[in-house]
mmCIF file with all atom_site columns, C-alpha atoms in Angstrom:
data_model
loop_
_atom_site.group_PDB
_atom_site.id
_atom_site.type_symbol
_atom_site.label_atom_id
_atom_site.label_alt_id
_atom_site.label_comp_id
_atom_site.label_asym_id
_atom_site.label_entity_id
_atom_site.label_seq_id
_atom_site.pdbx_PDB_ins_code
_atom_site.Cartn_x
_atom_site.Cartn_y
_atom_site.Cartn_z
_atom_site.occupancy
_atom_site.B_iso_or_equiv
_atom_site.pdbx_formal_charge
_atom_site.auth_seq_id
_atom_site.auth_comp_id
_atom_site.auth_asym_id
_atom_site.auth_atom_id
_atom_site.pdbx_PDB_model_num
ATOM 1   C CA . MET A 1 1   ? -70.165 6.751   -64.445 1.00 49.00 ? 11  MET A CA 1
ATOM 2   C CA . ARG A 1 2   ? -70.955 8.646   -67.615 1.00 48.00 ? 12  ARG A CA 1
ATOM 3   C CA . PRO A 1 3   ? -68.896 7.739   -70.705 1.00 45.00 ? 13  PRO A CA 1
ATOM 4   C CA . LEU A 1 4   ? -67.426 11.245  -71.049 1.00 38.00 ? 14  LEU A CA 1
ATOM 5   C CA . ALA A 1 5   ? -66.376 11.380  -67.409 1.00 40.00 ? 15  ALA A CA 1
ATOM 6   C CA . LEU A 1 6   ? -64.885 7.896   -67.634 1.00 44.00 ? 16  LEU A CA 1
ATOM 7   C CA . ALA A 1 7   ? -63.034 8.826   -70.807 1.00 40.00 ? 17  ALA A CA 1
ATOM 8   C CA . LEU A 1 8   ? -61.578 11.919  -69.142 1.00 36.00 ? 18  LEU A CA 1
ATOM 9   C CA . LEU A 1 9   ? -60.574 9.880   -66.113 1.00 45.00 ? 19  LEU A CA 1
ATOM 10  C CA . VAL A 1 10  ? -58.792 7.311   -68.254 1.00 45.00 ? 20  VAL A CA 1
ATOM 11  C CA . LEU A 1 11  ? -57.121 10.031  -70.328 1.00 39.00 ? 21  LEU A CA 1
ATOM 12  C CA . LEU A 1 12  ? -55.816 11.745  -67.225 1.00 41.00 ? 22  LEU A CA 1
ATOM 13  C CA . LEU A 1 13  ? -54.505 8.497   -65.805 1.00 45.00 ? 23  LEU A CA 1
ATOM 14  C CA . ALA A 1 14  ? -52.812 7.141   -68.924 1.00 45.00 ? 24  ALA A CA 1
ATOM 15  C CA . PRO A 1 15  ? -49.069 7.666   -68.880 1.00 43.00 ? 25  PRO A CA 1
ATOM 16  C CA . ALA A 1 16  ? -47.760 10.087  -71.485 1.00 37.00 ? 26  ALA A CA 1
ATOM 17  C CA . THR A 1 17  ? -45.217 7.644   -72.861 1.00 37.00 ? 27  THR A CA 1
ATOM 18  C CA . ALA A 1 18  ? -46.071 4.364   -74.454 1.00 37.00 ? 28  ALA A CA 1
ATOM 19  C CA . GLY A 1 19  ? -42.817 3.636   -76.261 1.00 42.00 ? 29  GLY A CA 1
ATOM 20  C CA . ALA A 1 20  ? -42.002 0.382   -74.480 1.00 60.00 ? 30  ALA A CA 1
ATOM 21  C CA . ASP A 1 21  ? -45.576 -0.872  -74.332 1.00 73.00 ? 31  ASP A CA 1
ATOM 22  C CA . SER A 1 22  ? -46.588 -4.140  -75.911 1.00 82.00 ? 32  SER A CA 1
ATOM 23  C CA . PRO A 1 23  ? -48.827 -3.654  -78.962 1.00 85.00 ? 33  PRO A CA 1
ATOM 24  C CA . LEU A 1 24  ? -51.854 -4.692  -76.882 1.00 84.00 ? 34  LEU A CA 1
ATOM 25  C CA . VAL A 1 25  ? -51.103 -2.266  -74.039 1.00 88.00 ? 35  VAL A CA 1
ATOM 26  C CA . ALA A 1 26  ? -50.423 0.524   -76.546 1.00 86.00 ? 36  ALA A CA 1
ATOM 27  C CA . GLU A 1 27  ? -53.797 -0.207  -78.141 1.00 85.00 ? 37  GLU A CA 1
ATOM 28  C CA . VAL A 1 28  ? -55.536 -0.058  -74.756 1.00 87.00 ? 38  VAL A CA 1
ATOM 29  C CA . ARG A 1 29  ? -53.939 3.314   -74.029 1.00 85.00 ? 39  ARG A CA 1
ATOM 30  C CA . ALA A 1 30  ? -55.053 4.707   -77.392 1.00 84.00 ? 40  ALA A CA 1
ATOM 31  C CA . TRP A 1 31  ? -58.471 3.043   -77.260 1.00 83.00 ? 41  TRP A CA 1
ATOM 32  C CA . SER A 1 32  ? -59.351 3.847   -73.638 1.00 81.00 ? 42  SER A CA 1
ATOM 33  C CA . THR A 1 33  ? -60.669 7.323   -74.432 1.00 84.00 ? 43  THR A CA 1
ATOM 34  C CA . ARG A 1 34  ? -62.620 6.121   -77.475 1.00 87.00 ? 44  ARG A CA 1
ATOM 35  C CA . TYR A 1 35  ? -64.082 2.856   -76.199 1.00 88.00 ? 45  TYR A CA 1
ATOM 36  C CA . HIS A 1 36  ? -67.606 4.213   -76.734 1.00 88.00 ? 46  HIS A CA 1
ATOM 37  C CA . GLU A 1 37  ? -67.044 4.224   -80.512 1.00 91.00 ? 47  GLU A CA 1
ATOM 38  C CA . ASN A 1 38  ? -66.954 0.419   -80.616 1.00 90.00 ? 48  ASN A CA 1
ATOM 39  C CA . LEU A 1 39  ? -68.570 -1.079  -77.512 1.00 93.00 ? 49  LEU A CA 1
ATOM 40  C CA . PRO A 1 40  ? -68.010 -4.746  -78.488 1.00 94.00 ? 50  PRO A CA 1
ATOM 41  C CA . ARG A 1 41  ? -64.260 -3.983  -78.516 1.00 92.00 ? 51  ARG A CA 1
ATOM 42  C CA . ILE A 1 42  ? -64.476 -3.685  -74.713 1.00 94.00 ? 52  ILE A CA 1
ATOM 43  C CA . ASP A 1 43  ? -65.383 -7.381  -74.574 1.00 95.00 ? 53  ASP A CA 1
ATOM 44  C CA . GLU A 1 44  ? -62.584 -8.241  -76.997 1.00 94.00 ? 54  GLU A CA 1
ATOM 45  C CA . MET A 1 45  ? -59.983 -6.229  -75.087 1.00 94.00 ? 55  MET A CA 1
ATOM 46  C CA . ARG A 1 46  ? -60.973 -7.880  -71.814 1.00 96.00 ? 56  ARG A CA 1
ATOM 47  C CA . ALA A 1 47  ? -60.635 -11.347 -73.352 1.00 96.00 ? 57  ALA A CA 1
ATOM 48  C CA . LEU A 1 48  ? -57.333 -10.500 -75.078 1.00 94.00 ? 58  LEU A CA 1
ATOM 49  C CA . LEU A 1 49  ? -55.789 -9.094  -71.912 1.00 96.00 ? 59  LEU A CA 1
ATOM 50  C CA . GLY A 1 50  ? -57.125 -11.993 -69.823 1.00 96.00 ? 60  GLY A CA 1
ATOM 51  C CA . ASN A 1 51  ? -55.270 -14.341 -72.137 1.00 96.00 ? 61  ASN A CA 1
ATOM 52  C CA . ALA A 1 52  ? -52.192 -12.107 -72.367 1.00 95.00 ? 62  ALA A CA 1
ATOM 53  C CA . ILE A 1 53  ? -51.553 -12.134 -68.627 1.00 96.00 ? 63  ILE A CA 1
ATOM 54  C CA . LYS A 1 54  ? -51.456 -15.938 -68.670 1.00 96.00 ? 64  LYS A CA 1
ATOM 55  C CA . THR A 1 55  ? -48.244 -15.855 -70.705 1.00 95.00 ? 65  THR A CA 1
ATOM 56  C CA . ASP A 1 56  ? -47.009 -12.326 -69.930 1.00 95.00 ? 66  ASP A CA 1
ATOM 57  C CA . PRO A 1 57  ? -48.138 -11.141 -66.496 1.00 95.00 ? 67  PRO A CA 1
ATOM 58  C CA . SER A 1 58  ? -46.227 -7.876  -66.859 1.00 96.00 ? 68  SER A CA 1
ATOM 59  C CA . VAL A 1 59  ? -47.261 -4.907  -64.759 1.00 96.00 ? 69  VAL A CA 1
ATOM 60  C CA . ASP A 1 60  ? -48.429 -3.055  -67.879 1.00 95.00 ? 70  ASP A CA 1
ATOM 61  C CA . ASN A 1 61  ? -50.648 -5.959  -68.979 1.00 96.00 ? 71  ASN A CA 1
ATOM 62  C CA . LEU A 1 62  ? -52.090 -6.330  -65.484 1.00 97.00 ? 72  LEU A CA 1
ATOM 63  C CA . ILE A 1 63  ? -52.835 -2.611  -65.193 1.00 96.00 ? 73  ILE A CA 1
ATOM 64  C CA . ALA A 1 64  ? -54.376 -2.541  -68.676 1.00 96.00 ? 74  ALA A CA 1
ATOM 65  C CA . LEU A 1 65  ? -56.612 -5.479  -67.715 1.00 97.00 ? 75  LEU A CA 1
ATOM 66  C CA . ALA A 1 66  ? -57.656 -3.730  -64.479 1.00 97.00 ? 76  ALA A CA 1
ATOM 67  C CA . MET A 1 67  ? -58.597 -0.627  -66.494 1.00 95.00 ? 77  MET A CA 1
ATOM 68  C CA . VAL A 1 68  ? -60.521 -2.588  -69.125 1.00 96.00 ? 78  VAL A CA 1
ATOM 69  C CA . CYS A 1 69  ? -62.362 -4.569  -66.441 1.00 97.00 ? 79  CYS A CA 1
ATOM 70  C CA . PHE A 1 70  ? -63.478 -1.314  -64.842 1.00 96.00 ? 80  PHE A CA 1
ATOM 71  C CA . ILE A 1 71  ? -64.780 -0.048  -68.182 1.00 95.00 ? 81  ILE A CA 1
ATOM 72  C CA . TYR A 1 72  ? -66.452 -3.396  -68.886 1.00 97.00 ? 82  TYR A CA 1
ATOM 73  C CA . GLY A 1 73  ? -68.144 -3.431  -65.475 1.00 97.00 ? 83  GLY A CA 1
ATOM 74  C CA . ASP A 1 74  ? -69.425 0.109   -65.862 1.00 96.00 ? 84  ASP A CA 1
ATOM 75  C CA . ILE A 1 75  ? -70.401 0.006   -69.530 1.00 95.00 ? 85  ILE A CA 1
ATOM 76  C CA . ARG A 1 76  ? -70.930 -3.548  -70.817 1.00 96.00 ? 86  ARG A CA 1
ATOM 77  C CA . ALA A 1 77  ? -71.998 -5.679  -67.866 1.00 97.00 ? 87  ALA A CA 1
ATOM 78  C CA . LYS A 1 78  ? -75.750 -6.147  -67.810 1.00 96.00 ? 88  LYS A CA 1
ATOM 79  C CA . THR A 1 79  ? -76.284 -7.806  -64.440 1.00 97.00 ? 89  THR A CA 1
ATOM 80  C CA . PRO A 1 80  ? -74.852 -7.289  -60.976 1.00 97.00 ? 90  PRO A CA 1
ATOM 81  C CA . ASP A 1 81  ? -73.128 -10.684 -61.256 1.00 97.00 ? 91  ASP A CA 1
ATOM 82  C CA . GLU A 1 82  ? -71.410 -9.653  -64.510 1.00 98.00 ? 92  GLU A CA 1
ATOM 83  C CA . LYS A 1 83  ? -70.313 -6.393  -62.878 1.00 98.00 ? 93  LYS A CA 1
ATOM 84  C CA . LEU A 1 84  ? -68.962 -8.221  -59.820 1.00 97.00 ? 94  LEU A CA 1
ATOM 85  C CA . GLU A 1 85  ? -67.046 -10.657 -62.013 1.00 98.00 ? 95  GLU A CA 1
ATOM 86  C CA . ALA A 1 86  ? -65.487 -7.838  -64.044 1.00 98.00 ? 96  ALA A CA 1
ATOM 87  C CA . TYR A 1 87  ? -64.528 -5.697  -61.046 1.00 98.00 ? 97  TYR A CA 1
ATOM 88  C CA . ASP A 1 88  ? -63.151 -8.744  -59.236 1.00 97.00 ? 98  ASP A CA 1
ATOM 89  C CA . GLN A 1 89  ? -61.037 -9.702  -62.254 1.00 98.00 ? 99  GLN A CA 1
ATOM 90  C CA . GLY A 1 90  ? -59.784 -6.104  -62.402 1.00 98.00 ? 100 GLY A CA 1
ATOM 91  C CA . ARG A 1 91  ? -58.948 -5.863  -58.734 1.00 97.00 ? 101 ARG A CA 1
ATOM 92  C CA . GLU A 1 92  ? -57.133 -9.210  -58.847 1.00 98.00 ? 102 GLU A CA 1
ATOM 93  C CA . ALA A 1 93  ? -55.078 -8.026  -61.827 1.00 98.00 ? 103 ALA A CA 1
ATOM 94  C CA . ALA A 1 94  ? -54.287 -4.752  -60.081 1.00 98.00 ? 104 ALA A CA 1
ATOM 95  C CA . ARG A 1 95  ? -53.436 -6.569  -56.825 1.00 98.00 ? 105 ARG A CA 1
ATOM 96  C CA . ARG A 1 96  ? -50.938 -8.702  -58.729 1.00 98.00 ? 106 ARG A CA 1
ATOM 97  C CA . ALA A 1 97  ? -49.488 -5.546  -60.314 1.00 98.00 ? 107 ALA A CA 1
ATOM 98  C CA . VAL A 1 98  ? -49.086 -3.990  -56.850 1.00 98.00 ? 108 VAL A CA 1
ATOM 99  C CA . GLU A 1 99  ? -47.231 -7.102  -55.665 1.00 98.00 ? 109 GLU A CA 1
ATOM 100 C CA . VAL A 1 100 ? -44.816 -6.916  -58.594 1.00 97.00 ? 110 VAL A CA 1
ATOM 101 C CA . ALA A 1 101 ? -44.464 -3.109  -58.600 1.00 97.00 ? 111 ALA A CA 1
ATOM 102 C CA . PRO A 1 102 ? -45.351 -1.754  -55.149 1.00 97.00 ? 112 PRO A CA 1
ATOM 103 C CA . ARG A 1 103 ? -44.407 1.795   -56.204 1.00 97.00 ? 113 ARG A CA 1
ATOM 104 C CA . SER A 1 104 ? -46.695 1.818   -59.248 1.00 96.00 ? 114 SER A CA 1
ATOM 105 C CA . VAL A 1 105 ? -49.226 4.601   -58.837 1.00 96.00 ? 115 VAL A CA 1
ATOM 106 C CA . GLN A 1 106 ? -51.382 3.133   -61.609 1.00 95.00 ? 116 GLN A CA 1
ATOM 107 C CA . ALA A 1 107 ? -51.438 -0.305  -59.965 1.00 97.00 ? 117 ALA A CA 1
ATOM 108 C CA . HIS A 1 108 ? -52.548 1.146   -56.628 1.00 97.00 ? 118 HIS A CA 1
ATOM 109 C CA . PHE A 1 109 ? -55.099 3.413   -58.303 1.00 96.00 ? 119 PHE A CA 1
ATOM 110 C CA . TRP A 1 110 ? -56.751 0.600   -60.259 1.00 96.00 ? 120 TRP A CA 1
ATOM 111 C CA . TYR A 1 111 ? -56.637 -1.755  -57.271 1.00 97.00 ? 121 TYR A CA 1
ATOM 112 C CA . GLY A 1 112 ? -58.459 0.824   -55.160 1.00 96.00 ? 122 GLY A CA 1
ATOM 113 C CA . THR A 1 113 ? -60.867 1.721   -57.963 1.00 96.00 ? 123 THR A CA 1
ATOM 114 C CA . ASP A 1 114 ? -61.871 -1.832  -58.894 1.00 97.00 ? 124 ASP A CA 1
ATOM 115 C CA . THR A 1 115 ? -62.092 -2.792  -55.215 1.00 96.00 ? 125 THR A CA 1
ATOM 116 C CA . ALA A 1 116 ? -64.340 0.188   -54.448 1.00 95.00 ? 126 ALA A CA 1
ATOM 117 C CA . ARG A 1 117 ? -66.599 -0.505  -57.414 1.00 95.00 ? 127 ARG A CA 1
ATOM 118 C CA . TRP A 1 118 ? -66.806 -4.209  -56.485 1.00 96.00 ? 128 TRP A CA 1
ATOM 119 C CA . GLY A 1 119 ? -67.821 -3.267  -52.958 1.00 94.00 ? 129 GLY A CA 1
ATOM 120 C CA . GLN A 1 120 ? -70.328 -0.711  -54.189 1.00 93.00 ? 130 GLN A CA 1
ATOM 121 C CA . THR A 1 121 ? -71.918 -3.322  -56.452 1.00 95.00 ? 131 THR A CA 1
ATOM 122 C CA . LYS A 1 122 ? -71.882 -5.966  -53.712 1.00 92.00 ? 132 LYS A CA 1
ATOM 123 C CA . GLY A 1 123 ? -73.725 -3.707  -51.270 1.00 91.00 ? 133 GLY A CA 1
ATOM 124 C CA . VAL A 1 124 ? -73.366 -1.288  -48.378 1.00 82.00 ? 134 VAL A CA 1
ATOM 125 C CA . VAL A 1 125 ? -72.074 -3.791  -45.829 1.00 84.00 ? 135 VAL A CA 1
ATOM 126 C CA . ARG A 1 126 ? -69.358 -5.073  -48.190 1.00 74.00 ? 136 ARG A CA 1
ATOM 127 C CA . SER A 1 127 ? -68.432 -1.486  -49.064 1.00 82.00 ? 137 SER A CA 1
ATOM 128 C CA . LEU A 1 128 ? -67.864 -0.691  -45.412 1.00 88.00 ? 138 LEU A CA 1
ATOM 129 C CA . PHE A 1 129 ? -65.756 -3.813  -44.983 1.00 89.00 ? 139 PHE A CA 1
ATOM 130 C CA . LEU A 1 130 ? -63.541 -2.774  -47.940 1.00 92.00 ? 140 LEU A CA 1
ATOM 131 C CA . LEU A 1 131 ? -63.263 0.875   -46.913 1.00 93.00 ? 141 LEU A CA 1
ATOM 132 C CA . PRO A 1 132 ? -59.893 0.430   -45.136 1.00 94.00 ? 142 PRO A CA 1
ATOM 133 C CA . THR A 1 133 ? -58.421 -1.141  -48.287 1.00 94.00 ? 143 THR A CA 1
ATOM 134 C CA . VAL A 1 134 ? -59.731 1.622   -50.533 1.00 94.00 ? 144 VAL A CA 1
ATOM 135 C CA . LYS A 1 135 ? -58.526 4.334   -48.132 1.00 95.00 ? 145 LYS A CA 1
ATOM 136 C CA . ARG A 1 136 ? -55.086 2.684   -47.937 1.00 96.00 ? 146 ARG A CA 1
ATOM 137 C CA . GLU A 1 137 ? -54.817 2.609   -51.732 1.00 96.00 ? 147 GLU A CA 1
ATOM 138 C CA . ILE A 1 138 ? -55.842 6.270   -52.020 1.00 94.00 ? 148 ILE A CA 1
ATOM 139 C CA . ALA A 1 139 ? -53.264 7.198   -49.397 1.00 96.00 ? 149 ALA A CA 1
ATOM 140 C CA . THR A 1 140 ? -50.594 5.176   -51.202 1.00 97.00 ? 150 THR A CA 1
ATOM 141 C CA . VAL A 1 141 ? -51.385 6.828   -54.528 1.00 96.00 ? 151 VAL A CA 1
ATOM 142 C CA . LEU A 1 142 ? -51.130 10.279  -52.977 1.00 95.00 ? 152 LEU A CA 1
ATOM 143 C CA . GLU A 1 143 ? -47.953 9.355   -51.114 1.00 96.00 ? 153 GLU A CA 1
ATOM 144 C CA . LEU A 1 144 ? -46.321 8.100   -54.314 1.00 97.00 ? 154 LEU A CA 1
ATOM 145 C CA . ASP A 1 145 ? -47.576 10.999  -56.426 1.00 95.00 ? 155 ASP A CA 1
ATOM 146 C CA . PRO A 1 146 ? -49.229 13.893  -54.550 1.00 93.00 ? 156 PRO A CA 1
ATOM 147 C CA . LYS A 1 147 ? -50.340 15.449  -57.854 1.00 91.00 ? 157 LYS A CA 1
ATOM 148 C CA . PHE A 1 148 ? -52.109 12.322  -59.100 1.00 90.00 ? 158 PHE A CA 1
ATOM 149 C CA . PRO A 1 149 ? -54.176 12.431  -61.192 1.00 80.00 ? 159 PRO A CA 1
ATOM 150 C CA . PRO A 1 150 ? -52.584 15.074  -63.351 1.00 52.00 ? 160 PRO A CA 1
ATOM 151 C CA . VAL A 1 151 ? -54.574 18.261  -63.746 1.00 40.00 ? 161 VAL A CA 1
#
């Protein structure tokens, strides 16, 4: 995905309010549309959030990690194995967020997105195997918020 398109996607999907966010999650929200200005920060954010969820597995931290893993996989990963690792870490974080907050549109969106990208990277057969999961997540997102993403 092109950086501009990814930035627009992230901007559209970021909630408008960030008042109760942890400092790290607030930084991810602000940074997510400007990640291209400092590419090594993607690596740092992924590591910081990976550590943060060990002590604070809040829904916001898990969703932020899923988002950063998607960006890392698309922008920073150099090999298919690095991409798979990033997307898998993101989908696991998003899956955990869905378990904790089953009505979270963001959690379902990032679970479906990271799962789809993992399958795409893994290959056609894996993508077909994951299609029911991705379709279910899309349906859930639209059921929870028919206007998602905001226009």
